[in-house]
GROMACS .gro file of C-alpha atoms in nm:
model
  219
    1LEU     CA    1   0.000   0.000   0.000
    2MET     CA    2   0.278   0.245   0.086
    3GLU     CA    3   0.474   0.175  -0.231
    4GLU     CA    4   0.181   0.161  -0.473
    5GLY     CA    5  -0.109   0.348  -0.314
    6ASP     CA    6  -0.204   0.716  -0.325
    7ILE     CA    7  -0.033   0.794   0.006
    8ASN     CA    8   0.167   1.107   0.088
    9HIS     CA    9   0.270   1.051   0.447
   10VAL     CA   10   0.305   0.767   0.697
   11VAL     CA   11   0.313   0.782   1.077
   12PHE     CA   12   0.414   0.464   1.262
   13THR     CA   13   0.454   0.367   1.627
   14GLY     CA   14   0.608   0.027   1.694
   15SER     CA   15   0.923  -0.179   1.673
   16VAL     CA   16   1.259  -0.081   1.530
   17GLY     CA   17   1.232  -0.366   1.278
   18GLY     CA   18   0.891  -0.248   1.162
   19GLY     CA   19   1.017   0.109   1.134
   20GLU     CA   20   1.309   0.005   0.916
   21LYS     CA   21   1.075  -0.171   0.670
   22ILE     CA   22   0.837   0.125   0.658
   23TYR     CA   23   1.123   0.370   0.607
   24ALA     CA   24   1.253   0.161   0.317
   25SER     CA   25   0.909   0.150   0.155
   26THR     CA   26   0.847   0.523   0.183
   27ALA     CA   27   1.196   0.594   0.047
   28LYS     CA   28   1.108   0.412  -0.274
   29ARG     CA   29   0.838   0.674  -0.335
   30ASN     CA   30   1.064   0.954  -0.214
   31PHE     CA   31   0.843   1.078   0.069
   32ASP     CA   32   0.911   1.098   0.438
   33CYS     CA   33   0.758   0.931   0.741
   34ASN     CA   34   0.734   0.993   1.115
   35LEU     CA   35   0.857   0.701   1.326
   36GLU     CA   36   0.824   0.647   1.701
   37LEU     CA   37   1.015   0.325   1.760
   38GLY     CA   38   1.171   0.151   2.060
   39GLY     CA   39   1.274   0.341   2.371
   40LYS     CA   40   1.497   0.295   2.673
   41ASP     CA   41   1.390   0.615   2.838
   42GLY     CA   42   1.628   0.740   3.103
   43ALA     CA   43   1.564   0.968   3.401
   44TYR     CA   44   1.803   1.155   3.628
   45VAL     CA   45   1.718   1.254   3.985
   46ALA     CA   46   1.953   1.538   4.078
   47ALA     CA   47   2.066   1.616   4.433
   48ASP     CA   48   1.827   1.914   4.451
   49ALA     CA   49   1.517   1.726   4.336
   50ASP     CA   50   1.191   1.702   4.528
   51ILE     CA   51   1.228   1.334   4.619
   52ALA     CA   52   0.865   1.257   4.700
   53GLN     CA   53   0.746   1.416   4.376
   54SER     CA   54   1.024   1.249   4.174
   55ALA     CA   55   0.947   0.905   4.316
   56ALA     CA   56   0.576   0.938   4.247
   57MET     CA   57   0.634   1.054   3.889
   58LEU     CA   58   0.899   0.798   3.797
   59VAL     CA   59   0.724   0.500   3.956
   60ASP     CA   60   0.409   0.591   3.764
   61GLY     CA   61   0.617   0.644   3.451
   62ALA     CA   62   0.766   0.295   3.482
   63MET     CA   63   0.450   0.106   3.585
   64TYR     CA   64   0.190   0.282   3.368
   65ASN     CA   65   0.002   0.022   3.159
   66ALA     CA   66   0.221  -0.249   3.320
   67GLY     CA   67   0.524  -0.074   3.171
   68GLN     CA   68   0.392  -0.126   2.819
   69CYS     CA   69   0.433   0.230   2.697
   70CYS     CA   70   0.677   0.346   2.427
   71CYS     CA   71   0.791   0.643   2.635
   72GLY     CA   72   0.768   0.470   2.973
   73ILE     CA   73   1.056   0.510   3.218
   74GLU     CA   74   1.302   0.220   3.176
   75ARG     CA   75   1.609   0.330   3.378
   76VAL     CA   76   1.679   0.585   3.651
   77TYR     CA   77   2.007   0.744   3.759
   78VAL     CA   78   2.007   0.904   4.105
   79HIS     CA   79   2.263   1.136   4.259
   80ALA     CA   80   2.448   0.964   4.544
   81ALA     CA   81   2.334   1.230   4.792
   82VAL     CA   82   1.966   1.133   4.754
   83HIS     CA   83   1.996   0.775   4.628
   84ASP     CA   84   1.885   0.599   4.948
   85GLU     CA   85   1.609   0.851   5.013
   86PHE     CA   86   1.477   0.803   4.659
   87LEU     CA   87   1.468   0.423   4.694
   88ALA     CA   88   1.289   0.452   5.027
   89ALA     CA   89   1.026   0.678   4.869
   90CYS     CA   90   0.978   0.447   4.570
   91GLN     CA   91   0.944   0.115   4.751
   92PRO     CA   92   0.599   0.159   4.912
   93LEU     CA   93   0.465   0.302   4.585
   94VAL     CA   94   0.589   0.002   4.386
   95GLU     CA   95   0.452  -0.241   4.645
   96SER     CA   96   0.108  -0.077   4.645
   97TYR     CA   97  -0.004  -0.206   4.303
   98THR     CA   98  -0.281  -0.465   4.284
   99LEU     CA   99  -0.252  -0.716   3.999
  100GLY     CA  100  -0.563  -0.871   3.849
  101ASP     CA  101  -0.847  -0.854   3.601
  102PRO     CA  102  -0.848  -0.507   3.438
  103LEU     CA  103  -1.229  -0.507   3.460
  104ASP     CA  104  -1.209  -0.530   3.840
  105ALA     CA  105  -1.218  -0.182   3.996
  106ALA     CA  106  -0.964  -0.292   4.259
  107THR     CA  107  -0.701  -0.374   3.995
  108THR     CA  108  -0.426  -0.117   3.939
  109GLN     CA  109  -0.206  -0.322   3.706
  110GLY     CA  110  -0.313  -0.557   3.430
  111PRO     CA  111  -0.141  -0.838   3.240
  112LEU     CA  112   0.138  -0.840   2.984
  113ALA     CA  113   0.032  -0.815   2.621
  114VAL     CA  114   0.296  -1.074   2.526
  115ALA     CA  115   0.354  -1.351   2.780
  116SER     CA  116   0.710  -1.418   2.661
  117SER     CA  117   0.811  -1.070   2.783
  118ALA     CA  118   0.818  -1.214   3.136
  119LYS     CA  119   1.115  -1.438   3.053
  120LEU     CA  120   1.308  -1.141   2.910
  121MET     CA  121   1.246  -0.940   3.226
  122GLU     CA  122   1.342  -1.228   3.454
  123ALA     CA  123   1.668  -1.272   3.261
  124GLN     CA  124   1.748  -0.901   3.288
  125ILE     CA  125   1.682  -0.902   3.663
  126ALA     CA  126   1.892  -1.216   3.715
  127GLU     CA  127   2.187  -1.059   3.532
  128ALA     CA  128   2.159  -0.743   3.743
  129VAL     CA  129   2.149  -0.945   4.066
  130ASP     CA  130   2.454  -1.147   3.954
  131ALA     CA  131   2.631  -0.812   3.916
  132ASP     CA  132   2.556  -0.727   4.283
  133GLY     CA  133   2.224  -0.555   4.222
  134GLN     CA  134   1.943  -0.598   4.473
  135VAL     CA  135   1.570  -0.652   4.416
  136LEU     CA  136   1.379  -0.435   4.664
  137ALA     CA  137   1.027  -0.515   4.544
  138GLY     CA  138   0.867  -0.756   4.297
  139GLY     CA  139   1.087  -0.934   4.048
  140ARG     CA  140   0.871  -1.227   3.941
  141ALA     CA  141   0.614  -1.329   3.681
  142ARG     CA  142   0.273  -1.443   3.802
  143GLN     CA  143  -0.011  -1.629   3.635
  144ILE     CA  144  -0.355  -1.496   3.725
  145GLY     CA  145  -0.640  -1.665   3.542
  146GLN     CA  146  -0.550  -1.673   3.176
  147GLY     CA  147  -0.314  -1.375   3.198
  148THR     CA  148   0.060  -1.352   3.250
  149PHE     CA  149   0.150  -1.069   3.487
  150PHE     CA  150   0.478  -0.927   3.610
  151GLU     CA  151   0.512  -0.785   3.957
  152PRO     CA  152   0.602  -0.414   3.972
  153THR     CA  153   0.975  -0.429   4.035
  154LEU     CA  154   1.223  -0.195   4.201
  155LEU     CA  155   1.591  -0.288   4.198
  156THR     CA  156   1.935  -0.139   4.230
  157VAL     CA  157   2.185  -0.170   3.945
  158ASN     CA  158   2.561  -0.117   3.953
  159ARG     CA  159   2.659  -0.120   3.585
  160ASN     CA  160   2.522   0.064   3.285
  161ASP     CA  161   2.625  -0.205   3.036
  162LEU     CA  162   2.374  -0.459   3.173
  163ALA     CA  163   2.078  -0.558   2.957
  164ILE     CA  164   1.830  -0.404   3.202
  165MET     CA  165   1.989  -0.064   3.129
  166GLN     CA  166   2.038  -0.116   2.755
  167VAL     CA  167   1.765  -0.342   2.613
  168GLU     CA  168   1.399  -0.243   2.598
  169ASN     CA  169   1.185  -0.474   2.813
  170PHE     CA  170   0.842  -0.309   2.786
  171GLY     CA  171   0.749  -0.407   3.139
  172PRO     CA  172   0.699  -0.274   3.495
  173LEU     CA  173   1.065  -0.255   3.598
  174LEU     CA  174   1.235   0.038   3.772
  175PRO     CA  175   1.613  -0.016   3.777
  176VAL     CA  176   1.798   0.251   3.978
  177MET     CA  177   2.169   0.329   3.950
  178LYS     CA  178   2.368   0.561   4.177
  179VAL     CA  179   2.576   0.835   4.008
  180ALA     CA  180   2.826   1.088   4.139
  181ASP     CA  181   2.714   1.393   3.943
  182ASP     CA  182   2.521   1.536   3.648
  183ALA     CA  183   2.793   1.449   3.399
  184GLU     CA  184   2.789   1.081   3.489
  185ALA     CA  185   2.410   1.066   3.461
  186ILE     CA  186   2.413   1.236   3.120
  187GLY     CA  187   2.687   1.005   2.999
  188HIS     CA  188   2.490   0.696   3.098
  189ILE     CA  189   2.166   0.824   2.946
  190ASN     CA  190   2.345   0.895   2.617
  191ASP     CA  191   2.515   0.554   2.624
  192SER     CA  192   2.224   0.391   2.445
  193ASP     CA  193   2.107   0.293   2.097
  194PHE     CA  194   1.772   0.456   2.180
  195GLY     CA  195   1.679   0.822   2.212
  196LEU     CA  196   1.304   0.858   2.249
  197THR     CA  197   1.258   1.058   2.572
  198ALA     CA  198   1.453   1.156   2.882
  199ILE     CA  199   1.369   1.323   3.214
  200ILE     CA  200   1.550   1.527   3.475
  201CYS     CA  201   1.412   1.590   3.823
  202THR     CA  202   1.563   1.911   3.963
  203SER     CA  203   1.465   2.242   4.122
  204ASP     CA  204   1.731   2.431   3.922
  205ARG     CA  205   1.615   2.563   3.585
  206ALA     CA  206   1.973   2.615   3.463
  207ARG     CA  207   2.056   2.252   3.541
  208ALA     CA  208   1.745   2.137   3.355
  209GLU     CA  209   1.836   2.343   3.049
  210ALA     CA  210   2.194   2.214   3.050
  211PHE     CA  211   2.061   1.858   3.073
  212ALA     CA  212   1.821   1.913   2.784
  213THR     CA  213   2.104   2.047   2.568
  214ALA     CA  214   2.342   1.761   2.649
  215VAL     CA  215   2.107   1.462   2.635
  216GLU     CA  216   2.045   1.294   2.299
  217ALA     CA  217   1.669   1.240   2.310
  218GLY     CA  218   1.375   1.344   2.099
  219THR     CA  219   1.170   1.473   2.391
   0.00000   0.00000   0.00000
């Protein structure tokens, strides 16, 4: 349809592989397309951030729709000065979710769209734990009725080259890594094949503007 039909523009949200095929097809007709593909969206919590507000925003950003959101939070870097405080603020929020039937009013997190995603997430968590990370909440797949669910998960991570910090998982995981300063956080966020969105939590407008200039992300 794209190569032969009377089409002038294509907008696509989905996988990197799908985007590559669509881009190739639109190029044959010499017209452009808008692509929103995979993401590994990074967030930085600076030393001057409002920790309660940051925790609430980033936990929701990671768990929204069971983590199945293109621009959902997938990795968080926290300044060493507020690292422990941030984890303490996040843990009760992560543990408060109720898994179950989405039609039940008591449910606050539904199932995975693709059951095999659970194995990917479990493998990423296991690798992080082997590298001296620690699971603070969740960490396991659960079967409820006919659905495959994954527990909202909060964990610490010590290396940025681990799969949980580099490979999209599309699930309710919040991996947190301690950093020494803004430069380290920006370096880790930019150390990625993805560049969909990024976030900084800070009370300093100049710091936010410097972050936005330095980080390689679309939004």
